[in-house]
PDB file as gemmi writes it, atoms N, CA and C in Angstrom:
CRYST1    1.000    1.000    1.000  90.00  90.00  90.00 P 1                      
ATOM      1  N   MET A   1       0.589  -1.232   0.044  1.00  0.00           N  
ATOM      2  CA  MET A   1      -0.055   0.134  -0.102  1.00  0.00           C  
ATOM      3  C   MET A   1       0.660   1.189   0.028  1.00  0.00           C  
ATOM      4  N   ASP A   2       0.383   2.054  -1.036  1.00  0.00           N  
ATOM      5  CA  ASP A   2       1.381   3.630  -0.910  1.00  0.00           C  
ATOM      6  C   ASP A   2       1.041   4.644   0.007  1.00  0.00           C  
ATOM      7  N   HIS A   3       1.656   5.491   0.309  1.00  0.00           N  
ATOM      8  CA  HIS A   3       1.451   6.268   1.616  1.00  0.00           C  
ATOM      9  C   HIS A   3       0.668   7.129   1.540  1.00  0.00           C  
ATOM     10  N   GLU A   4       0.156   7.525   0.090  1.00  0.00           N  
ATOM     11  CA  GLU A   4      -1.119   8.315   0.297  1.00  0.00           C  
ATOM     12  C   GLU A   4      -2.608   7.466   0.692  1.00  0.00           C  
ATOM     13  N   GLU A   5      -2.476   6.529  -0.062  1.00  0.00           N  
ATOM     14  CA  GLU A   5      -3.379   5.479   0.427  1.00  0.00           C  
ATOM     15  C   GLU A   5      -3.714   5.434   1.770  1.00  0.00           C  
ATOM     16  N   LEU A   6      -2.557   4.803   2.581  1.00  0.00           N  
ATOM     17  CA  LEU A   6      -2.213   4.681   4.146  1.00  0.00           C  
ATOM     18  C   LEU A   6      -2.627   6.038   4.842  1.00  0.00           C  
ATOM     19  N   ARG A   7      -2.437   7.183   4.144  1.00  0.00           N  
ATOM     20  CA  ARG A   7      -2.936   8.298   5.096  1.00  0.00           C  
ATOM     21  C   ARG A   7      -4.617   8.393   5.125  1.00  0.00           C  
ATOM     22  N   GLU A   8      -5.054   8.172   3.720  1.00  0.00           N  
ATOM     23  CA  GLU A   8      -6.854   7.895   3.793  1.00  0.00           C  
ATOM     24  C   GLU A   8      -6.909   6.908   4.481  1.00  0.00           C  
ATOM     25  N   LYS A   9      -6.486   5.843   4.763  1.00  0.00           N  
ATOM     26  CA  LYS A   9      -7.153   4.787   5.548  1.00  0.00           C  
ATOM     27  C   LYS A   9      -7.037   4.980   6.794  1.00  0.00           C  
ATOM     28  N   LEU A  10      -6.171   6.100   7.557  1.00  0.00           N  
ATOM     29  CA  LEU A  10      -5.455   6.428   8.839  1.00  0.00           C  
ATOM     30  C   LEU A  10      -6.835   7.168   9.228  1.00  0.00           C  
ATOM     31  N   ASP A  11      -7.972   7.700   8.564  1.00  0.00           N  
ATOM     32  CA  ASP A  11      -8.942   8.365   8.996  1.00  0.00           C  
ATOM     33  C   ASP A  11     -10.060   7.321   9.408  1.00  0.00           C  
ATOM     34  N   GLU A  12     -10.229   5.885   8.940  1.00  0.00           N  
ATOM     35  CA  GLU A  12     -10.820   5.374   9.338  1.00  0.00           C  
ATOM     36  C   GLU A  12     -10.224   5.100  10.944  1.00  0.00           C  
ATOM     37  N   SER A  13     -11.165   5.077  11.908  1.00  0.00           N  
ATOM     38  CA  SER A  13     -10.659   5.017  13.113  1.00  0.00           C  
ATOM     39  C   SER A  13      -9.956   3.476  13.433  1.00  0.00           C  
ATOM     40  N   TYR A  14     -10.559   2.501  13.253  1.00  0.00           N  
ATOM     41  CA  TYR A  14      -9.956   1.227  13.697  1.00  0.00           C  
ATOM     42  C   TYR A  14      -9.486   0.248  12.354  1.00  0.00           C  
ATOM     43  N   ARG A  15      -9.003   1.084  11.615  1.00  0.00           N  
ATOM     44  CA  ARG A  15      -8.745   0.371  10.109  1.00  0.00           C  
ATOM     45  C   ARG A  15      -7.181   0.063  10.160  1.00  0.00           C  
ATOM     46  N   ILE A  16      -6.463   1.163  10.584  1.00  0.00           N  
ATOM     47  CA  ILE A  16      -5.028   0.545  10.733  1.00  0.00           C  
ATOM     48  C   ILE A  16      -4.180   0.606  11.963  1.00  0.00           C  
ATOM     49  N   GLY A  17      -3.615  -0.439  12.030  1.00  0.00           N  
ATOM     50  CA  GLY A  17      -2.919  -0.578  13.471  1.00  0.00           C  
ATOM     51  C   GLY A  17      -1.633  -0.774  13.707  1.00  0.00           C  
ATOM     52  N   CYS A  18      -0.591  -0.297  14.735  1.00  0.00           N  
ATOM     53  CA  CYS A  18       0.672  -0.221  14.694  1.00  0.00           C  
ATOM     54  C   CYS A  18       0.755  -1.655  14.858  1.00  0.00           C  
ATOM     55  N   PRO A  19       2.203  -2.119  14.611  1.00  0.00           N  
ATOM     56  CA  PRO A  19       2.776  -3.721  14.660  1.00  0.00           C  
ATOM     57  C   PRO A  19       2.262  -4.414  15.859  1.00  0.00           C  
ATOM     58  N   PHE A  20       1.662  -3.927  16.841  1.00  0.00           N  
ATOM     59  CA  PHE A  20       1.114  -4.596  17.867  1.00  0.00           C  
ATOM     60  C   PHE A  20      -0.382  -4.619  18.089  1.00  0.00           C  
ATOM     61  N   GLY A  21      -1.126  -4.034  17.222  1.00  0.00           N  
ATOM     62  CA  GLY A  21      -2.277  -4.344  16.960  1.00  0.00           C  
ATOM     63  C   GLY A  21      -3.270  -2.821  17.428  1.00  0.00           C  
ATOM     64  N   HIS A  22      -2.378  -1.827  17.943  1.00  0.00           N  
ATOM     65  CA  HIS A  22      -3.325  -1.153  18.636  1.00  0.00           C  
ATOM     66  C   HIS A  22      -3.838  -0.112  17.654  1.00  0.00           C  
ATOM     67  N   SER A  23      -5.078   0.390  17.783  1.00  0.00           N  
ATOM     68  CA  SER A  23      -5.410   1.358  17.071  1.00  0.00           C  
ATOM     69  C   SER A  23      -5.666   2.864  17.257  1.00  0.00           C  
ATOM     70  N   ALA A  24      -5.162   3.241  18.513  1.00  0.00           N  
ATOM     71  CA  ALA A  24      -5.027   4.623  19.294  1.00  0.00           C  
ATOM     72  C   ALA A  24      -3.502   4.907  18.473  1.00  0.00           C  
ATOM     73  N   ARG A  25      -3.692   5.903  17.362  1.00  0.00           N  
ATOM     74  CA  ARG A  25      -2.533   6.338  16.606  1.00  0.00           C  
ATOM     75  C   ARG A  25      -2.767   7.452  15.861  1.00  0.00           C  
ATOM     76  N   ILE A  26      -1.454   8.283  15.785  1.00  0.00           N  
ATOM     77  CA  ILE A  26      -2.110   9.629  15.375  1.00  0.00           C  
ATOM     78  C   ILE A  26      -1.400  10.166  14.444  1.00  0.00           C  
ATOM     79  N   PRO A  27      -1.417  10.018  13.285  1.00  0.00           N  
ATOM     80  CA  PRO A  27      -0.599  10.312  11.604  1.00  0.00           C  
ATOM     81  C   PRO A  27       0.520  11.419  12.118  1.00  0.00           C  
ATOM     82  N   SER A  28       1.565  11.520  11.619  1.00  0.00           N  
ATOM     83  CA  SER A  28       2.654  12.658  11.818  1.00  0.00           C  
ATOM     84  C   SER A  28       2.149  13.578  10.662  1.00  0.00           C  
ATOM     85  N   GLU A  29       2.453  14.937  10.738  1.00  0.00           N  
ATOM     86  CA  GLU A  29       2.103  15.821   9.886  1.00  0.00           C  
ATOM     87  C   GLU A  29       3.320  15.994   9.213  1.00  0.00           C  
ATOM     88  N   GLU A  30       4.497  15.912   9.573  1.00  0.00           N  
ATOM     89  CA  GLU A  30       5.841  16.067   8.811  1.00  0.00           C  
ATOM     90  C   GLU A  30       6.471  15.141   8.460  1.00  0.00           C  
ATOM     91  N   ARG A  31       6.076  13.919   8.995  1.00  0.00           N  
ATOM     92  CA  ARG A  31       7.018  12.541   8.387  1.00  0.00           C  
ATOM     93  C   ARG A  31       6.147  11.468   8.464  1.00  0.00           C  
ATOM     94  N   GLU A  32       6.309  10.558   7.548  1.00  0.00           N  
ATOM     95  CA  GLU A  32       5.988   9.026   7.347  1.00  0.00           C  
ATOM     96  C   GLU A  32       5.905   8.140   8.558  1.00  0.00           C  
ATOM     97  N   THR A  33       5.076   8.799   9.495  1.00  0.00           N  
ATOM     98  CA  THR A  33       5.195   7.683  10.813  1.00  0.00           C  
ATOM     99  C   THR A  33       3.620   8.064  11.695  1.00  0.00           C  
ATOM    100  N   ALA A  34       3.267   7.252  12.431  1.00  0.00           N  
ATOM    101  CA  ALA A  34       2.399   7.750  13.068  1.00  0.00           C  
ATOM    102  C   ALA A  34       2.607   7.160  14.714  1.00  0.00           C  
ATOM    103  N   TYR A  35       1.946   7.866  15.578  1.00  0.00           N  
ATOM    104  CA  TYR A  35       2.286   8.030  16.858  1.00  0.00           C  
ATOM    105  C   TYR A  35       1.110   6.883  17.469  1.00  0.00           C  
ATOM    106  N   CYS A  36       1.426   5.817  18.008  1.00  0.00           N  
ATOM    107  CA  CYS A  36       0.607   5.109  18.751  1.00  0.00           C  
ATOM    108  C   CYS A  36       0.623   5.434  20.287  1.00  0.00           C  
ATOM    109  N   ARG A  37      -0.562   5.732  20.986  1.00  0.00           N  
ATOM    110  CA  ARG A  37      -0.871   6.229  22.242  1.00  0.00           C  
ATOM    111  C   ARG A  37      -0.620   5.036  23.379  1.00  0.00           C  
ATOM    112  N   SER A  38      -1.124   3.849  22.518  1.00  0.00           N  
ATOM    113  CA  SER A  38      -0.996   2.960  23.348  1.00  0.00           C  
ATOM    114  C   SER A  38       0.580   2.477  23.853  1.00  0.00           C  
ATOM    115  N   CYS A  39       1.584   2.279  22.738  1.00  0.00           N  
ATOM    116  CA  CYS A  39       2.645   1.921  22.760  1.00  0.00           C  
ATOM    117  C   CYS A  39       3.568   3.105  23.233  1.00  0.00           C  
ATOM    118  N   ASN A  40       3.149   4.278  23.175  1.00  0.00           N  
ATOM    119  CA  ASN A  40       3.917   5.511  23.109  1.00  0.00           C  
ATOM    120  C   ASN A  40       4.994   5.809  22.587  1.00  0.00           C  
ATOM    121  N   LYS A  41       5.039   5.333  21.255  1.00  0.00           N  
ATOM    122  CA  LYS A  41       6.149   5.325  20.377  1.00  0.00           C  
ATOM    123  C   LYS A  41       5.515   5.689  19.056  1.00  0.00           C  
ATOM    124  N   SER A  42       6.377   6.248  17.986  1.00  0.00           N  
ATOM    125  CA  SER A  42       6.030   6.172  16.523  1.00  0.00           C  
ATOM    126  C   SER A  42       6.267   4.885  15.993  1.00  0.00           C  
ATOM    127  N   HIS A  43       5.939   4.940  15.208  1.00  0.00           N  
ATOM    128  CA  HIS A  43       6.196   3.715  14.164  1.00  0.00           C  
ATOM    129  C   HIS A  43       6.106   4.331  12.508  1.00  0.00           C  
ATOM    130  N   PRO A  44       6.972   3.998  11.739  1.00  0.00           N  
ATOM    131  CA  PRO A  44       7.030   4.145  10.196  1.00  0.00           C  
ATOM    132  C   PRO A  44       5.867   3.267   9.705  1.00  0.00           C  
ATOM    133  N   PHE A  45       5.436   3.966   8.612  1.00  0.00           N  
ATOM    134  CA  PHE A  45       4.274   3.775   7.596  1.00  0.00           C  
ATOM    135  C   PHE A  45       4.273   2.264   7.306  1.00  0.00           C  
ATOM    136  N   GLU A  46       5.596   2.093   7.271  1.00  0.00           N  
ATOM    137  CA  GLU A  46       5.865   0.622   6.657  1.00  0.00           C  
ATOM    138  C   GLU A  46       5.543  -0.603   7.609  1.00  0.00           C  
ATOM    139  N   ASP A  47       5.876  -0.412   8.912  1.00  0.00           N  
ATOM    140  CA  ASP A  47       5.274  -1.351   9.864  1.00  0.00           C  
ATOM    141  C   ASP A  47       3.965  -1.132  10.036  1.00  0.00           C  
ATOM    142  N   LEU A  48       2.734  -0.208  10.078  1.00  0.00           N  
ATOM    143  CA  LEU A  48       1.753  -0.609  10.065  1.00  0.00           C  
ATOM    144  C   LEU A  48       0.960  -1.399   9.784  1.00  0.00           C  
ATOM    145  N   ILE A  49      -0.654  -2.217  10.106  1.00  0.00           N  
ATOM    146  CA  ILE A  49      -1.050  -2.861   9.653  1.00  0.00           C  
ATOM    147  C   ILE A  49      -2.190  -2.424   9.180  1.00  0.00           C  
ATOM    148  N   ASP A  50      -2.781  -2.661   8.165  1.00  0.00           N  
ATOM    149  CA  ASP A  50      -4.341  -2.777   7.620  1.00  0.00           C  
ATOM    150  C   ASP A  50      -5.040  -3.924   8.111  1.00  0.00           C  
ATOM    151  N   LYS A  51      -5.827  -3.483   9.271  1.00  0.00           N  
ATOM    152  CA  LYS A  51      -6.675  -4.757   9.380  1.00  0.00           C  
ATOM    153  C   LYS A  51      -7.463  -5.635   8.669  1.00  0.00           C  
ATOM    154  N   ALA A  52      -8.127  -4.737   8.020  1.00  0.00           N  
ATOM    155  CA  ALA A  52      -9.096  -5.322   6.800  1.00  0.00           C  
ATOM    156  C   ALA A  52      -8.256  -6.101   6.023  1.00  0.00           C  
ATOM    157  N   GLU A  53      -7.375  -6.108   5.683  1.00  0.00           N  
ATOM    158  CA  GLU A  53      -6.338  -7.173   4.621  1.00  0.00           C  
ATOM    159  C   GLU A  53      -5.501  -8.097   5.317  1.00  0.00           C  
ATOM    160  N   ARG A  54      -5.043  -7.883   6.738  1.00  0.00           N  
ATOM    161  CA  ARG A  54      -4.460  -8.621   6.889  1.00  0.00           C  
ATOM    162  C   ARG A  54      -4.723  -8.709   8.690  1.00  0.00           C  
ATOM    163  N   PRO A  55      -5.955  -9.523   9.225  1.00  0.00           N  
ATOM    164  CA  PRO A  55      -5.969  -9.598  10.621  1.00  0.00           C  
ATOM    165  C   PRO A  55      -5.300  -9.939  11.614  1.00  0.00           C  
ATOM    166  N   ILE A  56      -5.034  -9.457  12.672  1.00  0.00           N  
ATOM    167  CA  ILE A  56      -4.013 -10.281  13.367  1.00  0.00           C  
ATOM    168  C   ILE A  56      -4.016 -10.927  14.228  1.00  0.00           C  
ATOM    169  N   SER A  57      -3.346 -11.637  14.654  1.00  0.00           N  
ATOM    170  CA  SER A  57      -3.929 -12.545  15.769  1.00  0.00           C  
ATOM    171  C   SER A  57      -3.572 -12.186  16.983  1.00  0.00           C  
ATOM    172  N   HIS A  58      -4.698 -12.700  18.123  1.00  0.00           N  
ATOM    173  CA  HIS A  58      -4.352 -12.126  19.195  1.00  0.00           C  
ATOM    174  C   HIS A  58      -2.981 -12.736  20.262  1.00  0.00           C  
ATOM    175  N   GLY A  59      -2.401 -13.947  19.581  1.00  0.00           N  
ATOM    176  CA  GLY A  59      -0.936 -14.198  20.003  1.00  0.00           C  
ATOM    177  C   GLY A  59      -0.278 -13.504  19.802  1.00  0.00           C  
ATOM    178  N   SER A  60      -0.415 -12.122  18.954  1.00  0.00           N  
ATOM    179  CA  SER A  60       1.063 -11.303  18.672  1.00  0.00           C  
ATOM    180  C   SER A  60       0.229 -10.291  19.232  1.00  0.00           C  
ATOM    181  N   LEU A  61      -0.669  -9.830  20.025  1.00  0.00           N  
ATOM    182  CA  LEU A  61      -1.005  -8.449  20.536  1.00  0.00           C  
ATOM    183  C   LEU A  61      -0.346  -8.503  22.290  1.00  0.00           C  
ATOM    184  N   ARG A  62       0.469  -7.466  22.224  1.00  0.00           N  
ATOM    185  CA  ARG A  62       0.681  -7.089  23.511  1.00  0.00           C  
ATOM    186  C   ARG A  62      -0.333  -6.447  24.409  1.00  0.00           C  
ATOM    187  N   LEU A  63      -0.159  -7.230  25.538  1.00  0.00           N  
ATOM    188  CA  LEU A  63      -1.286  -6.600  26.682  1.00  0.00           C  
ATOM    189  C   LEU A  63      -0.697  -5.922  27.918  1.00  0.00           C  
TER     190      LEU A  63                                                      
END                                                                             
């Protein structure tokens, strides 16, 4: 998925998750990253997961 398409999908509140499956993320205005409030860190777009295309397994979640 290209970065333009990812930015559009980030508008859907639970569509895009961080690598750990959290949906509490805020896209950066200046960089191609999204800050995850649950992880308390930024993740590059390449690491984000489109949950509609690749659902995460509960075994990979960090609680």
